Amino acid sequence: MYEMIAFYLFSALTIGLFLITVMSKNVLYAMTSLAAGMVLISGFFFILGADFLGVVQLIVYVGAIMALYSFAMMFFDATKDIKEKNTNPALVFVLGGLSALALVLMFAAPIYNESIQALYPMHEGVGNAQDVGIVLFTKYLIPFEVAAVMLLVAMIAGIILAGKKMDQSLTKDTSVDDEILTQKDEK
């Protein structure tokens, strides 16, 4: 019961946040809603009992979005168009209170309800990360290795492409040295 409520709440919030991401004209609003949407996606993993995947989602994707957020703040003057209009502070208070109440209920429901069971229970004496590792390196070994090779190829291709742009370096360009020498001779 509580899992279903949490799922539908997370689904509605995630869809709403990603709609804000797509439709927002302000870069900072789009990045903030994208990061919040990624946090809510990790909530789906926690609801399903996949704690390891939820933490990986938080670290990898939300961390990447935060790096993107910081670059967006550095390169764009996104705060010039922001004019906040808070016409009804009571509405903000009520919505904030309801959001806080919903979060407390979502986190307290599994504590007080004993009927919530995982579909695939963990093995005794083995943690969630170890369970993922056992499945990953036995049943899914070949796809895991293929993904590792593809990431290695992508990394090497990125290095090669970056190296091609660096072929015309200022340190190897002798015309710059000649120009500096002629300026010294003129003095």
PDB file of C-alpha atoms in Angstrom:
ATOM      1  CA  MET A   1       0.000   0.000   0.000  1.00  0.00           C
ATOM      2  CA  TYR A   2       2.666   2.508   1.089  1.00  0.00           C
ATOM      3  CA  GLU A   3       5.000   1.462  -1.706  1.00  0.00           C
ATOM      4  CA  MET A   4       2.260   2.146  -4.232  1.00  0.00           C
ATOM      5  CA  ILE A   5       1.617   5.610  -2.794  1.00  0.00           C
ATOM      6  CA  ALA A   6       5.346   6.383  -2.795  1.00  0.00           C
ATOM      7  CA  PHE A   7       5.673   5.087  -6.366  1.00  0.00           C
ATOM      8  CA  TYR A   8       2.851   7.249  -7.697  1.00  0.00           C
ATOM      9  CA  LEU A   9       4.085  10.280  -5.761  1.00  0.00           C
ATOM     10  CA  PHE A  10       7.649   9.823  -7.046  1.00  0.00           C
ATOM     11  CA  SER A  11       6.315   9.249 -10.571  1.00  0.00           C
ATOM     12  CA  ALA A  12       4.267  12.444 -10.593  1.00  0.00           C
ATOM     13  CA  LEU A  13       7.093  14.497  -9.103  1.00  0.00           C
ATOM     14  CA  THR A  14       9.666  13.030 -11.505  1.00  0.00           C
ATOM     15  CA  ILE A  15       7.527  13.712 -14.558  1.00  0.00           C
ATOM     16  CA  GLY A  16       6.806  17.236 -13.317  1.00  0.00           C
ATOM     17  CA  LEU A  17      10.484  17.974 -12.684  1.00  0.00           C
ATOM     18  CA  PHE A  18      11.549  16.658 -16.078  1.00  0.00           C
ATOM     19  CA  LEU A  19       8.825  18.743 -17.737  1.00  0.00           C
ATOM     20  CA  ILE A  20      10.280  21.783 -15.985  1.00  0.00           C
ATOM     21  CA  THR A  21      13.716  20.733 -17.253  1.00  0.00           C
ATOM     22  CA  VAL A  22      12.531  20.574 -20.843  1.00  0.00           C
ATOM     23  CA  MET A  23      10.298  23.637 -20.841  1.00  0.00           C
ATOM     24  CA  SER A  24      12.286  26.059 -18.692  1.00  0.00           C
ATOM     25  CA  LYS A  25      14.006  28.970 -20.401  1.00  0.00           C
ATOM     26  CA  ASN A  26      16.291  29.552 -17.442  1.00  0.00           C
ATOM     27  CA  VAL A  27      19.387  27.345 -17.293  1.00  0.00           C
ATOM     28  CA  LEU A  28      19.552  27.278 -13.504  1.00  0.00           C
ATOM     29  CA  TYR A  29      15.918  26.229 -13.137  1.00  0.00           C
ATOM     30  CA  ALA A  30      16.427  23.481 -15.714  1.00  0.00           C
ATOM     31  CA  MET A  31      19.578  22.168 -13.991  1.00  0.00           C
ATOM     32  CA  THR A  32      17.975  22.266 -10.555  1.00  0.00           C
ATOM     33  CA  SER A  33      14.900  20.361 -11.690  1.00  0.00           C
ATOM     34  CA  LEU A  34      17.094  17.864 -13.576  1.00  0.00           C
ATOM     35  CA  ALA A  35      19.126  17.171 -10.426  1.00  0.00           C
ATOM     36  CA  ALA A  36      15.956  16.826  -8.334  1.00  0.00           C
ATOM     37  CA  GLY A  37      14.479  14.465 -10.930  1.00  0.00           C
ATOM     38  CA  MET A  38      17.591  12.287 -10.762  1.00  0.00           C
ATOM     39  CA  VAL A  39      17.329  12.173  -6.975  1.00  0.00           C
ATOM     40  CA  LEU A  40      13.725  11.000  -7.289  1.00  0.00           C
ATOM     41  CA  ILE A  41      14.756   8.320  -9.790  1.00  0.00           C
ATOM     42  CA  SER A  42      17.146   6.999  -7.158  1.00  0.00           C
ATOM     43  CA  GLY A  43      14.108   6.890  -4.875  1.00  0.00           C
ATOM     44  CA  PHE A  44      12.565   4.294  -7.206  1.00  0.00           C
ATOM     45  CA  PHE A  45      15.580   2.062  -6.650  1.00  0.00           C
ATOM     46  CA  PHE A  46      15.288   2.467  -2.889  1.00  0.00           C
ATOM     47  CA  ILE A  47      11.580   1.572  -3.055  1.00  0.00           C
ATOM     48  CA  LEU A  48      12.474  -1.592  -4.957  1.00  0.00           C
ATOM     49  CA  GLY A  49      15.071  -2.528  -2.339  1.00  0.00           C
ATOM     50  CA  ALA A  50      18.049  -1.997  -4.647  1.00  0.00           C
ATOM     51  CA  ASP A  51      20.013   0.190  -2.279  1.00  0.00           C
ATOM     52  CA  PHE A  52      23.256  -0.219  -4.195  1.00  0.00           C
ATOM     53  CA  LEU A  53      21.719   1.010  -7.451  1.00  0.00           C
ATOM     54  CA  GLY A  54      20.046   3.889  -5.630  1.00  0.00           C
ATOM     55  CA  VAL A  55      23.360   5.033  -4.195  1.00  0.00           C
ATOM     56  CA  VAL A  56      25.081   4.637  -7.579  1.00  0.00           C
ATOM     57  CA  GLN A  57      22.317   6.714  -9.154  1.00  0.00           C
ATOM     58  CA  LEU A  58      22.882   9.424  -6.570  1.00  0.00           C
ATOM     59  CA  ILE A  59      26.652   9.450  -6.860  1.00  0.00           C
ATOM     60  CA  VAL A  60      27.034   9.120 -10.625  1.00  0.00           C
ATOM     61  CA  TYR A  61      24.096  10.950 -12.148  1.00  0.00           C
ATOM     62  CA  VAL A  62      23.368  13.568  -9.518  1.00  0.00           C
ATOM     63  CA  GLY A  63      27.104  14.203  -9.191  1.00  0.00           C
ATOM     64  CA  ALA A  64      27.363  14.673 -12.950  1.00  0.00           C
ATOM     65  CA  ILE A  65      24.377  17.010 -12.944  1.00  0.00           C
ATOM     66  CA  MET A  66      25.960  19.047 -10.151  1.00  0.00           C
ATOM     67  CA  ALA A  67      29.165  19.361 -12.203  1.00  0.00           C
ATOM     68  CA  LEU A  68      27.055  20.468 -15.161  1.00  0.00           C
ATOM     69  CA  TYR A  69      25.214  22.871 -12.852  1.00  0.00           C
ATOM     70  CA  SER A  70      28.444  24.471 -11.701  1.00  0.00           C
ATOM     71  CA  PHE A  71      29.665  24.889 -15.283  1.00  0.00           C
ATOM     72  CA  ALA A  72      26.340  26.434 -16.248  1.00  0.00           C
ATOM     73  CA  MET A  73      26.639  28.903 -13.410  1.00  0.00           C
ATOM     74  CA  MET A  74      30.186  29.794 -14.446  1.00  0.00           C
ATOM     75  CA  PHE A  75      29.553  30.259 -18.149  1.00  0.00           C
ATOM     76  CA  PHE A  76      26.081  31.783 -18.262  1.00  0.00           C
ATOM     77  CA  ASP A  77      24.757  34.857 -16.533  1.00  0.00           C
ATOM     78  CA  ALA A  78      21.569  33.036 -15.704  1.00  0.00           C
ATOM     79  CA  THR A  79      20.555  35.181 -12.764  1.00  0.00           C
ATOM     80  CA  LYS A  80      19.878  38.313 -14.832  1.00  0.00           C
ATOM     81  CA  ASP A  81      16.368  37.227 -15.867  1.00  0.00           C
ATOM     82  CA  ILE A  82      15.254  35.919 -12.471  1.00  0.00           C
ATOM     83  CA  LYS A  83      12.529  38.002 -10.884  1.00  0.00           C
ATOM     84  CA  GLU A  84      10.859  36.072  -8.103  1.00  0.00           C
ATOM     85  CA  LYS A  85       7.262  36.977  -7.378  1.00  0.00           C
ATOM     86  CA  ASN A  86       5.987  35.459  -4.171  1.00  0.00           C
ATOM     87  CA  THR A  87       2.447  36.801  -4.162  1.00  0.00           C
ATOM     88  CA  ASN A  88       1.027  34.398  -1.586  1.00  0.00           C
ATOM     89  CA  PRO A  89       3.344  33.352   1.267  1.00  0.00           C
ATOM     90  CA  ALA A  90       0.589  31.253   2.855  1.00  0.00           C
ATOM     91  CA  LEU A  91       0.466  29.044  -0.242  1.00  0.00           C
ATOM     92  CA  VAL A  92       4.232  28.533  -0.069  1.00  0.00           C
ATOM     93  CA  PHE A  93       3.937  27.632   3.626  1.00  0.00           C
ATOM     94  CA  VAL A  94       1.114  25.131   3.012  1.00  0.00           C
ATOM     95  CA  LEU A  95       2.864  23.478   0.052  1.00  0.00           C
ATOM     96  CA  GLY A  96       6.140  23.256   1.982  1.00  0.00           C
ATOM     97  CA  GLY A  97       4.368  21.721   4.957  1.00  0.00           C
ATOM     98  CA  LEU A  98       2.561  19.174   2.798  1.00  0.00           C
ATOM     99  CA  SER A  99       5.831  18.225   1.097  1.00  0.00           C
ATOM    100  CA  ALA A 100       7.531  17.761   4.465  1.00  0.00           C
ATOM    101  CA  LEU A 101       4.607  15.669   5.728  1.00  0.00           C
ATOM    102  CA  ALA A 102       4.712  13.490   2.606  1.00  0.00           C
ATOM    103  CA  LEU A 103       8.448  12.898   3.052  1.00  0.00           C
ATOM    104  CA  VAL A 104       8.013  11.976   6.721  1.00  0.00           C
ATOM    105  CA  LEU A 105       5.212   9.542   5.862  1.00  0.00           C
ATOM    106  CA  MET A 106       7.228   7.945   3.050  1.00  0.00           C
ATOM    107  CA  PHE A 107      10.234   7.352   5.276  1.00  0.00           C
ATOM    108  CA  ALA A 108       8.206   6.293   8.316  1.00  0.00           C
ATOM    109  CA  ALA A 109       5.879   3.875   6.483  1.00  0.00           C
ATOM    110  CA  PRO A 110       8.394   1.024   6.113  1.00  0.00           C
ATOM    111  CA  ILE A 111       9.305   1.297   9.794  1.00  0.00           C
ATOM    112  CA  TYR A 112       5.732   0.872  11.032  1.00  0.00           C
ATOM    113  CA  ASN A 113       4.514  -1.589   8.388  1.00  0.00           C
ATOM    114  CA  GLU A 114       5.802  -5.153   8.646  1.00  0.00           C
ATOM    115  CA  SER A 115       4.027  -6.401   5.504  1.00  0.00           C
ATOM    116  CA  ILE A 116       6.497  -4.773   3.086  1.00  0.00           C
ATOM    117  CA  GLN A 117       8.672  -7.558   1.696  1.00  0.00           C
ATOM    118  CA  ALA A 118      11.301  -7.533  -1.034  1.00  0.00           C
ATOM    119  CA  LEU A 119      10.494  -9.560  -4.154  1.00  0.00           C
ATOM    120  CA  TYR A 120      14.027 -10.948  -4.322  1.00  0.00           C
ATOM    121  CA  PRO A 121      15.312 -11.166  -0.753  1.00  0.00           C
ATOM    122  CA  MET A 122      19.031 -10.903  -0.126  1.00  0.00           C
ATOM    123  CA  HIS A 123      21.115 -13.894   0.820  1.00  0.00           C
ATOM    124  CA  GLU A 124      21.865 -14.351   4.483  1.00  0.00           C
ATOM    125  CA  GLY A 125      25.228 -12.951   5.513  1.00  0.00           C
ATOM    126  CA  VAL A 126      25.746 -11.163   2.196  1.00  0.00           C
ATOM    127  CA  GLY A 127      25.162  -7.444   1.693  1.00  0.00           C
ATOM    128  CA  ASN A 128      23.305  -5.780  -1.156  1.00  0.00           C
ATOM    129  CA  ALA A 129      26.503  -4.677  -2.906  1.00  0.00           C
ATOM    130  CA  GLN A 130      27.877  -8.217  -2.657  1.00  0.00           C
ATOM    131  CA  ASP A 131      24.646  -9.608  -4.107  1.00  0.00           C
ATOM    132  CA  VAL A 132      24.956  -7.231  -7.056  1.00  0.00           C
ATOM    133  CA  GLY A 133      28.607  -8.222  -7.502  1.00  0.00           C
ATOM    134  CA  ILE A 134      27.816 -11.941  -7.446  1.00  0.00           C
ATOM    135  CA  VAL A 135      25.114 -11.570 -10.112  1.00  0.00           C
ATOM    136  CA  LEU A 136      27.230  -9.158 -12.152  1.00  0.00           C
ATOM    137  CA  PHE A 137      30.290 -11.386 -12.290  1.00  0.00           C
ATOM    138  CA  THR A 138      28.441 -14.666 -12.871  1.00  0.00           C
ATOM    139  CA  LYS A 139      25.241 -14.254 -14.881  1.00  0.00           C
ATOM    140  CA  TYR A 140      26.092 -10.925 -16.533  1.00  0.00           C
ATOM    141  CA  LEU A 141      29.864 -11.285 -16.928  1.00  0.00           C
ATOM    142  CA  ILE A 142      29.933 -10.978 -20.735  1.00  0.00           C
ATOM    143  CA  PRO A 143      27.732  -7.833 -20.943  1.00  0.00           C
ATOM    144  CA  PHE A 144      29.770  -6.299 -18.123  1.00  0.00           C
ATOM    145  CA  GLU A 145      33.032  -6.948 -19.970  1.00  0.00           C
ATOM    146  CA  VAL A 146      31.563  -5.633 -23.252  1.00  0.00           C
ATOM    147  CA  ALA A 147      30.508  -2.433 -21.483  1.00  0.00           C
ATOM    148  CA  ALA A 148      34.004  -2.097 -19.981  1.00  0.00           C
ATOM    149  CA  VAL A 149      35.635  -2.500 -23.419  1.00  0.00           C
ATOM    150  CA  MET A 150      33.217   0.029 -24.940  1.00  0.00           C
ATOM    151  CA  LEU A 151      34.079   2.561 -22.216  1.00  0.00           C
ATOM    152  CA  LEU A 152      37.782   1.939 -22.801  1.00  0.00           C
ATOM    153  CA  VAL A 153      37.369   2.505 -26.555  1.00  0.00           C
ATOM    154  CA  ALA A 154      35.402   5.708 -25.904  1.00  0.00           C
ATOM    155  CA  MET A 155      38.106   6.963 -23.548  1.00  0.00           C
ATOM    156  CA  ILE A 156      40.873   6.245 -26.072  1.00  0.00           C
ATOM    157  CA  ALA A 157      38.853   7.902 -28.849  1.00  0.00           C
ATOM    158  CA  GLY A 158      38.381  10.995 -26.679  1.00  0.00           C
ATOM    159  CA  ILE A 159      42.114  11.176 -26.025  1.00  0.00           C
ATOM    160  CA  ILE A 160      42.879  10.800 -29.744  1.00  0.00           C
ATOM    161  CA  LEU A 161      40.352  13.472 -30.722  1.00  0.00           C
ATOM    162  CA  ALA A 162      41.720  15.850 -28.093  1.00  0.00           C
ATOM    163  CA  GLY A 163      45.261  15.120 -29.301  1.00  0.00           C
ATOM    164  CA  LYS A 164      44.365  15.995 -32.904  1.00  0.00           C
ATOM    165  CA  LYS A 165      43.245  19.445 -31.842  1.00  0.00           C
ATOM    166  CA  MET A 166      46.521  19.940 -30.021  1.00  0.00           C
ATOM    167  CA  ASP A 167      48.667  19.292 -33.113  1.00  0.00           C
ATOM    168  CA  GLN A 168      48.999  23.015 -33.701  1.00  0.00           C
ATOM    169  CA  SER A 169      50.512  23.919 -30.390  1.00  0.00           C
ATOM    170  CA  LEU A 170      51.960  27.319 -29.605  1.00  0.00           C
ATOM    171  CA  THR A 171      55.073  25.681 -28.215  1.00  0.00           C
ATOM    172  CA  LYS A 172      55.777  23.892 -31.493  1.00  0.00           C
ATOM    173  CA  ASP A 173      54.849  26.854 -33.696  1.00  0.00           C
ATOM    174  CA  THR A 174      58.174  28.442 -34.680  1.00  0.00           C
ATOM    175  CA  SER A 175      56.521  31.495 -36.196  1.00  0.00           C
ATOM    176  CA  VAL A 176      55.601  32.638 -32.680  1.00  0.00           C
ATOM    177  CA  ASP A 177      59.225  32.277 -31.619  1.00  0.00           C
ATOM    178  CA  ASP A 178      60.384  34.253 -34.665  1.00  0.00           C
ATOM    179  CA  GLU A 179      57.887  37.002 -33.861  1.00  0.00           C
ATOM    180  CA  ILE A 180      59.134  37.247 -30.274  1.00  0.00           C
ATOM    181  CA  LEU A 181      62.741  37.391 -31.475  1.00  0.00           C
ATOM    182  CA  THR A 182      62.008  40.168 -33.968  1.00  0.00           C
ATOM    183  CA  GLN A 183      60.261  42.178 -31.235  1.00  0.00           C
ATOM    184  CA  LYS A 184      63.346  41.822 -29.022  1.00  0.00           C
ATOM    185  CA  ASP A 185      65.619  42.870 -31.885  1.00  0.00           C
ATOM    186  CA  GLU A 186      63.552  45.998 -32.476  1.00  0.00           C
ATOM    187  CA  LYS A 187      64.015  47.085 -28.851  1.00  0.00           C
TER     188      LYS A 187
END
